Structures are given as C-alpha cells and as structure tokens.
C-alpha cells in the first residue's frame, strides 16, 4: 500500500511538473491514452465563403458580358430601328463627290449604291411616311446621279421626297435634287452649276522630256482617245462635244421635268454658273430657303404626319464607320476605285 501511494504521489508530482514546465510531456498528455481525446473543431463559414466567391466571379463575368454587348451595340447597332413609331421621316445623307462603286462612307465620296439602298429601305419601310435627302456635294458623275434619280422616282410612287441643301448642292447634286417634291436650301447654299464637263490630260511634253515613247496598236481611230501621251485630234474634239451635249441634254430634261420649267428656261440658267440658295429660289430652281429641320417639317406635312414626326437616319455617320471606315478606305482597292474617276484613260467626265 505504501509503495503504491508513493508511486501515486510521484506520478502526481510528474504530472504537475509536466503541466508547469515540460513542453514535451504536455504533448504526450494531450495525445496519449492517459487523457481524454479532443474532437477537432470545424472552421466556421468555410463552405459559405467559397460559395460567396463563386457568386462574385459569376457576377463579374455577367457584368463584363453586359459591358461588351452594350459596347458592340453602340458601335454597330442602329438606334433608329428601335422605336416602332408609324410616323417617321427618313433622312438620307448625300455627302461628297458622287460616284458609282462600293466605297465605305465618310471618305469624301457618296456612292450611288449606298444612297440607292438607303432610299429603297426608306421606301419599303411602312413606318416611314416621307424621305429627306440631306445634300452636301459638289457633284459627281452623270451615271451616279442617274442611278440615284431612278430610285428617287421609284420611292415617290409611295411617299414624298424632300431635298435639304447644305453648304453645296451643285452640278450632279442638283441633278438628283430636281425630281424632288420640294427643295429647301440655305440662303447662301451654293447650288446650280448645271452642265457637263469632260476633261482630258495631255502629258506628251513630259514624256518627250523623259524620253518615254509609246507604240499604240488600235482597232479604230478613236480607241485611244483621251490617252495622256498625246492631245486630241480635231475629230476627237468634235466628238467630245457631241458626247457632252448628249449628257447635258438629259440633265436639262430632268430639270425641266422636275421643276415644271420649259427647256429654254432651263438652258438660259444652265451655263455652269453657281447660284446662291436665295437666287435659286428666284429662278425657280429651289422652292424656299430653310434648314434641315424645316425640310423635315415639310416632309412630315407632305407625308400626312400629324404632330411631331420621328426622325430616323438611314445612313448617318456612325461610330463603326468612324472606327472602321477609314481602315477600309486605305487599302489599294479603294484607292484604285477613286483614281479611276480622275485618272481614267477616257478623261474625267463629270456633271
């Protein structure tokens, strides 16, 4: 008994000593069989915090998708197509030299394909009651003007077409204005310049100085007419006058028909001179002076719209054209398309 008590006392003293100062012994007591086993304490909120992080990631991804989608809509979207208003006036811009071709807008050229397509879209849109052509152009080729005039007349079978002249609407730009139901110009708009011009370049002296020689095999006397390595012969000069007067005659007929004037009256004004908008009103070439919004109001009235019309812009310069149009216009194909107008072997033919 005494031996057991002494052992017990020694054991108790060992425990006390271990608890007070024995680090190694304390570890043995905590994990050994002598003491009760301690259950592991779970970390609170571990699963919840993980789910929260996943939710945050999803919200960030959704937010980025919304931002990207919104940005693409701003760049490429057409806000004018959103309202389902049935009382619309469509505004179509004609800006720059008019040519045929597929150049992107915003390069100083107005292609008949783009403008014709815009007129077709407006004519086919049942919600559009009238069309306004906003013109800022010094002219262009007779062929481009004729293509646009053709679409204007088709559109007029269903709805009125009004022209609003900006800084300049001369030559071929007036060509496409003449058939309109109503023409409005600013008092100092430069318009008129009714006529046709055919320009040939003679660089033969330059080629002689540079020692450049040409051998031309041709099937007819007029086949190389307008080539810049020589001037025109007398017969070619006479023929060029015939061609110009032929195109000029169609120009005169279009104005006489569209403005309700006789050919002699138009010819008296059609010597190529420019008229201000105010003077053009006096001559009967323009109906009244005013700005774009006056033209929209007149178009709405002619289209039978009551109250304030909704204006939709069919080919208004957009952010996508600003961002990408110039890139498309710098390639060799676009440059070649433009150069043909001024460097054509047949001369520069323009109204």
Short mmCIF file of C-alpha atoms in Angstrom, two decimals:
data_model
loop_
_atom_site.label_atom_id
_atom_site.label_comp_id
_atom_site.label_asym_id
_atom_site.label_seq_id
_atom_site.Cartn_x
_atom_site.Cartn_y
_atom_site.Cartn_z
CA UNK A 1 0.00 0.00 0.00
CA UNK A 2 2.69 2.40 0.96
CA UNK A 3 4.61 1.58 -2.21
CA UNK A 4 1.57 2.27 -4.36
CA UNK A 5 0.92 5.56 -2.59
CA UNK A 6 4.48 6.67 -3.15
CA UNK A 7 4.22 5.80 -6.80
CA UNK A 8 0.96 7.62 -6.99
CA UNK A 9 2.44 10.68 -5.39
CA UNK A 10 5.41 10.57 -7.71
CA UNK A 11 3.08 10.21 -10.66
CA UNK A 12 1.09 13.18 -9.47
CA UNK A 13 4.19 15.23 -8.99
CA UNK A 14 5.31 14.31 -12.53
CA UNK A 15 2.04 15.49 -13.97
CA UNK A 16 2.26 18.76 -12.11
CA UNK A 17 5.83 19.27 -13.22
CA UNK A 18 4.89 18.42 -16.79
CA UNK A 19 1.98 20.84 -16.79
CA UNK A 20 4.08 23.62 -15.38
CA UNK A 21 7.20 23.39 -17.41
CA UNK A 22 7.54 20.31 -19.63
CA UNK A 23 6.56 21.08 -23.12
CA UNK A 24 7.39 17.64 -24.47
CA UNK A 25 5.49 15.93 -21.69
CA UNK A 26 2.47 18.13 -22.13
CA UNK A 27 2.22 16.98 -25.73
CA UNK A 28 2.25 13.38 -24.54
CA UNK A 29 -0.58 14.02 -22.13
CA UNK A 30 -2.70 15.74 -24.79
CA UNK A 31 -2.37 12.95 -27.28
CA UNK A 32 -1.78 9.94 -25.10
CA UNK A 33 -4.21 7.41 -23.72
CA UNK A 34 -3.94 8.88 -20.26
CA UNK A 35 -6.13 11.89 -21.14
CA UNK A 36 -9.50 12.16 -22.93
CA UNK A 37 -9.31 12.62 -26.78
CA UNK A 38 -10.26 16.11 -28.03
CA UNK A 39 -12.64 16.35 -31.02
CA UNK A 40 -11.42 18.57 -33.95
CA UNK A 41 -13.16 21.94 -34.08
CA UNK A 42 -14.50 22.72 -37.63
CA UNK A 43 -13.68 26.09 -39.15
CA UNK A 44 -16.88 28.00 -39.28
CA UNK A 45 -18.00 29.57 -42.65
CA UNK A 46 -15.54 27.73 -44.94
CA UNK A 47 -18.21 26.39 -47.33
CA UNK A 48 -20.15 29.65 -47.20
CA UNK A 49 -17.12 31.78 -48.13
CA UNK A 50 -16.35 29.52 -51.11
CA UNK A 51 -19.90 29.82 -52.43
CA UNK A 52 -19.69 33.57 -51.99
CA UNK A 53 -16.50 33.76 -54.06
CA UNK A 54 -18.11 31.75 -56.85
CA UNK A 55 -21.12 34.09 -56.82
CA UNK A 56 -18.82 37.12 -57.07
CA UNK A 57 -16.96 35.57 -60.01
CA UNK A 58 -20.25 34.89 -61.80
CA UNK A 59 -21.45 38.46 -61.22
CA UNK A 60 -18.16 39.85 -62.59
CA UNK A 61 -18.43 37.67 -65.71
CA UNK A 62 -22.06 38.69 -66.28
CA UNK A 63 -21.11 42.35 -65.83
CA UNK A 64 -18.31 42.07 -68.37
CA UNK A 65 -20.63 40.39 -70.87
CA UNK A 66 -23.16 43.19 -70.43
CA UNK A 67 -20.46 45.84 -70.96
CA UNK A 68 -19.07 44.08 -74.05
CA UNK A 69 -22.55 43.55 -75.50
CA UNK A 70 -23.50 47.16 -74.86
CA UNK A 71 -20.31 48.42 -76.46
CA UNK A 72 -20.87 46.31 -79.58
CA UNK A 73 -24.44 47.59 -79.83
CA UNK A 74 -23.27 51.20 -79.55
CA UNK A 75 -20.66 50.61 -82.29
CA UNK A 76 -22.68 48.50 -84.71
CA UNK A 77 -26.27 48.94 -83.58
CA UNK A 78 -28.88 51.16 -85.17
CA UNK A 79 -30.77 53.06 -82.52
CA UNK A 80 -33.17 54.42 -85.11
CA UNK A 81 -34.67 50.99 -85.63
CA UNK A 82 -35.80 50.70 -82.03
CA UNK A 83 -38.93 52.91 -81.97
CA UNK A 84 -41.93 51.31 -83.64
CA UNK A 85 -43.44 54.70 -84.43
CA UNK A 86 -45.51 54.74 -87.61
CA UNK A 87 -44.95 58.47 -88.24
CA UNK A 88 -41.33 58.56 -89.34
CA UNK A 89 -39.38 60.84 -91.64
CA UNK A 90 -36.24 59.16 -93.02
CA UNK A 91 -33.17 61.37 -93.51
CA UNK A 92 -30.58 60.15 -96.04
CA UNK A 93 -27.22 61.89 -96.36
CA UNK A 94 -25.55 62.58 -99.71
CA UNK A 95 -22.08 63.83 -98.78
CA UNK A 96 -19.11 64.17 -101.11
CA UNK A 97 -18.43 63.55 -104.78
CA UNK A 98 -20.99 61.14 -106.21
CA UNK A 99 -19.64 58.09 -107.98
CA UNK A 100 -20.70 54.54 -108.62
CA UNK A 101 -18.92 51.94 -106.52
CA UNK A 102 -18.81 50.42 -103.05
CA UNK A 103 -16.54 52.72 -101.10
CA UNK A 104 -17.33 52.96 -97.37
CA UNK A 105 -19.00 56.16 -96.27
CA UNK A 106 -17.10 59.02 -94.71
CA UNK A 107 -14.26 59.22 -97.25
CA UNK A 108 -15.45 62.29 -99.14
CA UNK A 109 -17.34 60.23 -101.72
CA UNK A 110 -21.04 59.39 -101.94
CA UNK A 111 -21.65 56.14 -103.79
CA UNK A 112 -24.84 55.62 -105.73
CA UNK A 113 -25.10 52.06 -104.39
CA UNK A 114 -25.22 53.13 -100.77
CA UNK A 115 -27.59 56.04 -101.35
CA UNK A 116 -29.89 53.99 -103.59
CA UNK A 117 -30.03 51.23 -100.98
CA UNK A 118 -30.92 53.75 -98.28
CA UNK A 119 -33.71 55.15 -100.46
CA UNK A 120 -35.01 51.64 -101.12
CA UNK A 121 -35.02 50.82 -97.40
CA UNK A 122 -36.91 54.00 -96.60
CA UNK A 123 -39.40 53.40 -99.40
CA UNK A 124 -40.05 49.84 -98.22
CA UNK A 125 -40.43 50.82 -94.56
CA UNK A 126 -44.17 51.16 -93.90
CA UNK A 127 -43.47 53.29 -90.84
CA UNK A 128 -41.66 55.90 -92.95
CA UNK A 129 -44.09 58.42 -94.39
CA UNK A 130 -41.62 60.74 -96.13
CA UNK A 131 -37.95 60.96 -97.15
CA UNK A 132 -35.48 63.84 -96.82
CA UNK A 133 -32.24 63.88 -98.80
CA UNK A 134 -29.66 65.98 -96.96
CA UNK A 135 -27.19 67.01 -99.68
CA UNK A 136 -23.65 68.33 -99.28
CA UNK A 137 -21.99 67.56 -102.61
CA UNK A 138 -20.18 69.46 -105.37
CA UNK A 139 -21.44 66.98 -107.97
CA UNK A 140 -20.14 63.78 -109.47
CA UNK A 141 -20.58 61.53 -112.47
CA UNK A 142 -23.80 61.67 -114.51
CA UNK A 143 -24.13 57.88 -114.20
CA UNK A 144 -24.12 58.03 -110.39
CA UNK A 145 -26.70 60.82 -110.43
CA UNK A 146 -28.93 58.86 -112.81
CA UNK A 147 -28.88 55.79 -110.58
CA UNK A 148 -29.95 57.89 -107.59
CA UNK A 149 -32.63 59.72 -109.59
CA UNK A 150 -34.06 56.37 -110.66
CA UNK A 151 -34.51 55.30 -107.02
CA UNK A 152 -35.97 58.67 -106.06
CA UNK A 153 -38.69 58.33 -108.68
CA UNK A 154 -39.50 54.79 -107.53
CA UNK A 155 -39.80 55.98 -103.94
CA UNK A 156 -42.08 58.84 -104.99
CA UNK A 157 -44.66 56.30 -106.09
CA UNK A 158 -45.28 55.61 -102.39
CA UNK A 159 -44.13 58.66 -100.42
CA UNK A 160 -42.85 62.23 -100.91
CA UNK A 161 -39.17 63.09 -101.22
CA UNK A 162 -37.83 66.44 -100.00
CA UNK A 163 -34.32 67.82 -100.55
CA UNK A 164 -32.42 69.81 -97.94
CA UNK A 165 -29.32 71.52 -99.34
CA UNK A 166 -26.39 72.20 -97.02
CA UNK A 167 -23.19 74.04 -97.94
CA UNK A 168 -23.19 73.00 -101.58
CA UNK A 169 -25.53 71.05 -103.87
CA UNK A 170 -24.20 71.78 -107.33
CA UNK A 171 -24.00 70.12 -110.73
CA UNK A 172 -24.84 66.40 -110.35
CA UNK A 173 -26.01 67.16 -106.81
CA UNK A 174 -28.62 69.46 -108.30
CA UNK A 175 -29.29 66.73 -110.89
CA UNK A 176 -30.61 64.46 -108.11
CA UNK A 177 -32.45 67.35 -106.46
CA UNK A 178 -34.56 68.34 -109.46
CA UNK A 179 -37.08 65.43 -109.27
CA UNK A 180 -37.83 66.02 -105.57
CA UNK A 181 -41.30 67.09 -104.46
CA UNK A 182 -39.84 70.07 -102.60
CA UNK A 183 -36.38 71.67 -102.43
CA UNK A 184 -35.13 73.74 -99.50
CA UNK A 185 -31.75 75.49 -99.44
CA UNK A 186 -29.99 77.85 -97.09
CA UNK A 187 -29.80 81.44 -98.37
CA UNK A 188 -26.09 81.03 -99.12
CA UNK A 189 -26.08 77.42 -100.25
CA UNK A 190 -24.00 77.07 -103.41
CA UNK A 191 -26.17 75.35 -105.99
CA UNK A 192 -26.73 75.32 -109.74
CA UNK A 193 -23.60 74.75 -111.85
CA UNK A 194 -25.85 72.97 -114.33
CA UNK A 195 -23.77 71.38 -117.03
CA UNK A 196 -21.39 68.60 -118.01
CA UNK A 197 -17.61 68.68 -118.30
CA UNK A 198 -15.17 66.25 -119.92
CA UNK A 199 -11.50 66.86 -119.09
CA UNK A 200 -8.53 65.35 -120.93
CA UNK A 201 -4.90 65.48 -119.84
CA UNK A 202 -2.09 65.88 -122.35
CA UNK A 203 1.28 64.88 -120.87
CA UNK A 204 3.08 64.40 -124.18
CA UNK A 205 5.69 67.10 -123.49
CA UNK A 206 6.60 65.47 -120.18
CA UNK A 207 7.03 62.08 -121.87
CA UNK A 208 9.18 63.69 -124.55
CA UNK A 209 11.45 65.28 -121.95
CA UNK A 210 11.76 61.98 -120.11
CA UNK A 211 12.43 60.06 -123.30
CA UNK A 212 9.29 57.94 -122.96
CA UNK A 213 7.91 56.61 -126.23
CA UNK A 214 4.65 54.78 -126.93
CA UNK A 215 3.69 52.40 -129.67
CA UNK A 216 -0.10 52.06 -129.97
CA UNK A 217 -1.83 49.37 -131.98
CA UNK A 218 -5.54 50.14 -132.17
CA UNK A 219 -8.59 48.87 -134.00
CA UNK A 220 -10.09 52.31 -134.64
CA UNK A 221 -9.10 55.95 -134.81
CA UNK A 222 -10.92 56.83 -131.57
CA UNK A 223 -9.80 53.83 -129.50
CA UNK A 224 -7.04 55.74 -127.66
CA UNK A 225 -9.00 58.99 -127.45
CA UNK A 226 -8.14 60.73 -124.19
CA UNK A 227 -4.83 58.95 -123.65
CA UNK A 228 -2.42 61.28 -121.87
CA UNK A 229 0.51 60.54 -124.17
CA UNK A 230 -1.00 62.78 -126.86
CA UNK A 231 -3.54 65.51 -127.38
CA UNK A 232 -6.92 65.19 -129.07
CA UNK A 233 -7.26 65.34 -132.80
CA UNK A 234 -9.77 67.75 -134.35
CA UNK A 235 -12.17 64.90 -135.00
CA UNK A 236 -11.89 63.77 -131.40
CA UNK A 237 -12.55 67.28 -130.11
CA UNK A 238 -15.72 67.48 -132.18
CA UNK A 239 -16.83 64.07 -130.97
CA UNK A 240 -16.21 65.02 -127.32
CA UNK A 241 -18.52 67.99 -127.78
CA UNK A 242 -21.22 65.67 -129.10
CA UNK A 243 -20.94 63.39 -126.07
CA UNK A 244 -21.02 66.30 -123.61
CA UNK A 245 -24.08 67.85 -125.26
CA UNK A 246 -25.84 64.49 -125.22
CA UNK A 247 -25.36 64.13 -121.44
CA UNK A 248 -26.16 67.82 -120.99
CA UNK A 249 -29.46 67.36 -122.80
CA UNK A 250 -30.54 64.64 -120.37
CA UNK A 251 -29.58 66.92 -117.48
CA UNK A 252 -31.73 69.74 -118.92
CA UNK A 253 -34.68 67.40 -119.47
CA UNK A 254 -34.53 66.18 -115.87
CA UNK A 255 -34.59 69.73 -114.51
CA UNK A 256 -37.36 70.86 -116.84
CA UNK A 257 -39.50 67.87 -115.89
CA UNK A 258 -38.82 68.05 -112.18
CA UNK A 259 -39.18 71.82 -111.77
CA UNK A 260 -42.04 72.37 -114.20
CA UNK A 261 -39.96 74.59 -116.50
CA UNK A 262 -39.53 74.55 -120.26
CA UNK A 263 -36.20 73.59 -121.78
CA UNK A 264 -35.38 77.08 -123.00
CA UNK A 265 -35.85 78.50 -119.48
CA UNK A 266 -33.52 75.88 -118.06
CA UNK A 267 -30.92 76.38 -120.78
CA UNK A 268 -30.80 80.10 -120.00
CA UNK A 269 -29.72 79.20 -116.46
CA UNK A 270 -27.64 76.15 -117.35
CA UNK A 271 -24.36 77.73 -118.41
CA UNK A 272 -22.40 76.28 -115.49
CA UNK A 273 -22.69 79.23 -113.13
CA UNK A 274 -23.24 78.85 -109.39
CA UNK A 275 -26.29 80.37 -107.69
CA UNK A 276 -26.88 81.12 -104.04
CA UNK A 277 -29.89 79.49 -102.42
CA UNK A 278 -31.76 82.80 -102.38
CA UNK A 279 -31.10 83.42 -106.07
CA UNK A 280 -32.08 79.84 -106.90
CA UNK A 281 -35.47 80.47 -105.27
CA UNK A 282 -35.99 83.49 -107.54
CA UNK A 283 -35.07 81.40 -110.60
CA UNK A 284 -37.41 78.56 -109.67
CA UNK A 285 -34.62 76.06 -109.06
CA UNK A 286 -35.38 75.92 -105.32
CA UNK A 287 -38.76 76.24 -103.58
CA UNK A 288 -37.77 78.06 -100.38
CA UNK A 289 -34.95 78.81 -98.00
CA UNK A 290 -34.57 76.98 -94.72
CA UNK A 291 -32.55 74.37 -92.88
CA UNK A 292 -32.70 70.61 -92.40
CA UNK A 293 -35.42 70.78 -89.76
CA UNK A 294 -37.58 72.94 -91.97
CA UNK A 295 -37.23 70.27 -94.63
CA UNK A 296 -38.22 67.57 -92.12
CA UNK A 297 -41.35 69.55 -91.19
CA UNK A 298 -42.30 69.98 -94.86
CA UNK A 299 -41.73 66.27 -95.49
CA UNK A 300 -43.89 65.35 -92.50
CA UNK A 301 -46.68 67.57 -93.77
CA UNK A 302 -46.48 66.12 -97.28
CA UNK A 303 -46.46 62.63 -95.78
CA UNK A 304 -49.63 63.28 -93.79
CA UNK A 305 -47.96 63.11 -90.37
CA UNK A 306 -49.88 64.85 -87.61
CA UNK A 307 -47.84 66.33 -84.81
CA UNK A 308 -44.11 65.86 -84.24
CA UNK A 309 -42.57 63.27 -86.57
CA UNK A 310 -39.99 60.70 -85.50
CA UNK A 311 -36.76 61.22 -87.44
CA UNK A 312 -34.77 58.15 -88.50
CA UNK A 313 -31.33 58.46 -90.09
CA UNK A 314 -30.72 55.76 -92.68
CA UNK A 315 -27.02 56.33 -93.36
CA UNK A 316 -25.92 58.81 -90.73
CA UNK A 317 -22.18 58.53 -89.96
CA UNK A 318 -21.91 56.04 -87.08
CA UNK A 319 -19.21 55.08 -84.59
CA UNK A 320 -18.50 51.92 -86.56
CA UNK A 321 -17.82 53.98 -89.70
CA UNK A 322 -15.58 56.33 -87.78
CA UNK A 323 -13.63 53.42 -86.30
CA UNK A 324 -13.50 51.12 -89.31
CA UNK A 325 -14.42 53.18 -92.37
CA UNK A 326 -11.03 54.85 -92.71
CA UNK A 327 -9.28 51.49 -92.42
CA UNK A 328 -11.34 50.09 -95.28
CA UNK A 329 -10.64 53.19 -97.29
CA UNK A 330 -6.87 52.96 -97.09
CA UNK A 331 -6.49 49.71 -98.99
CA UNK A 332 -5.31 49.60 -102.59
CA UNK A 333 -8.71 48.52 -103.89
CA UNK A 334 -10.49 51.61 -102.59
CA UNK A 335 -7.70 53.86 -103.83
CA UNK A 336 -7.92 52.38 -107.30
CA UNK A 337 -11.68 52.82 -107.31
CA UNK A 338 -11.33 56.52 -106.60
CA UNK A 339 -8.45 57.09 -109.01
CA UNK A 340 -10.42 55.84 -111.98
CA UNK A 341 -12.55 58.97 -111.76
CA UNK A 342 -9.60 61.35 -112.13
CA UNK A 343 -7.03 59.20 -113.92
CA UNK A 344 -9.26 57.42 -116.39
CA UNK A 345 -7.78 56.85 -119.87
CA UNK A 346 -11.07 58.19 -121.21
CA UNK A 347 -10.76 61.53 -119.45
CA UNK A 348 -12.60 62.97 -116.48
CA UNK A 349 -16.36 63.06 -117.23
CA UNK A 350 -18.42 64.85 -114.60
CA UNK A 351 -21.62 66.82 -114.06
#
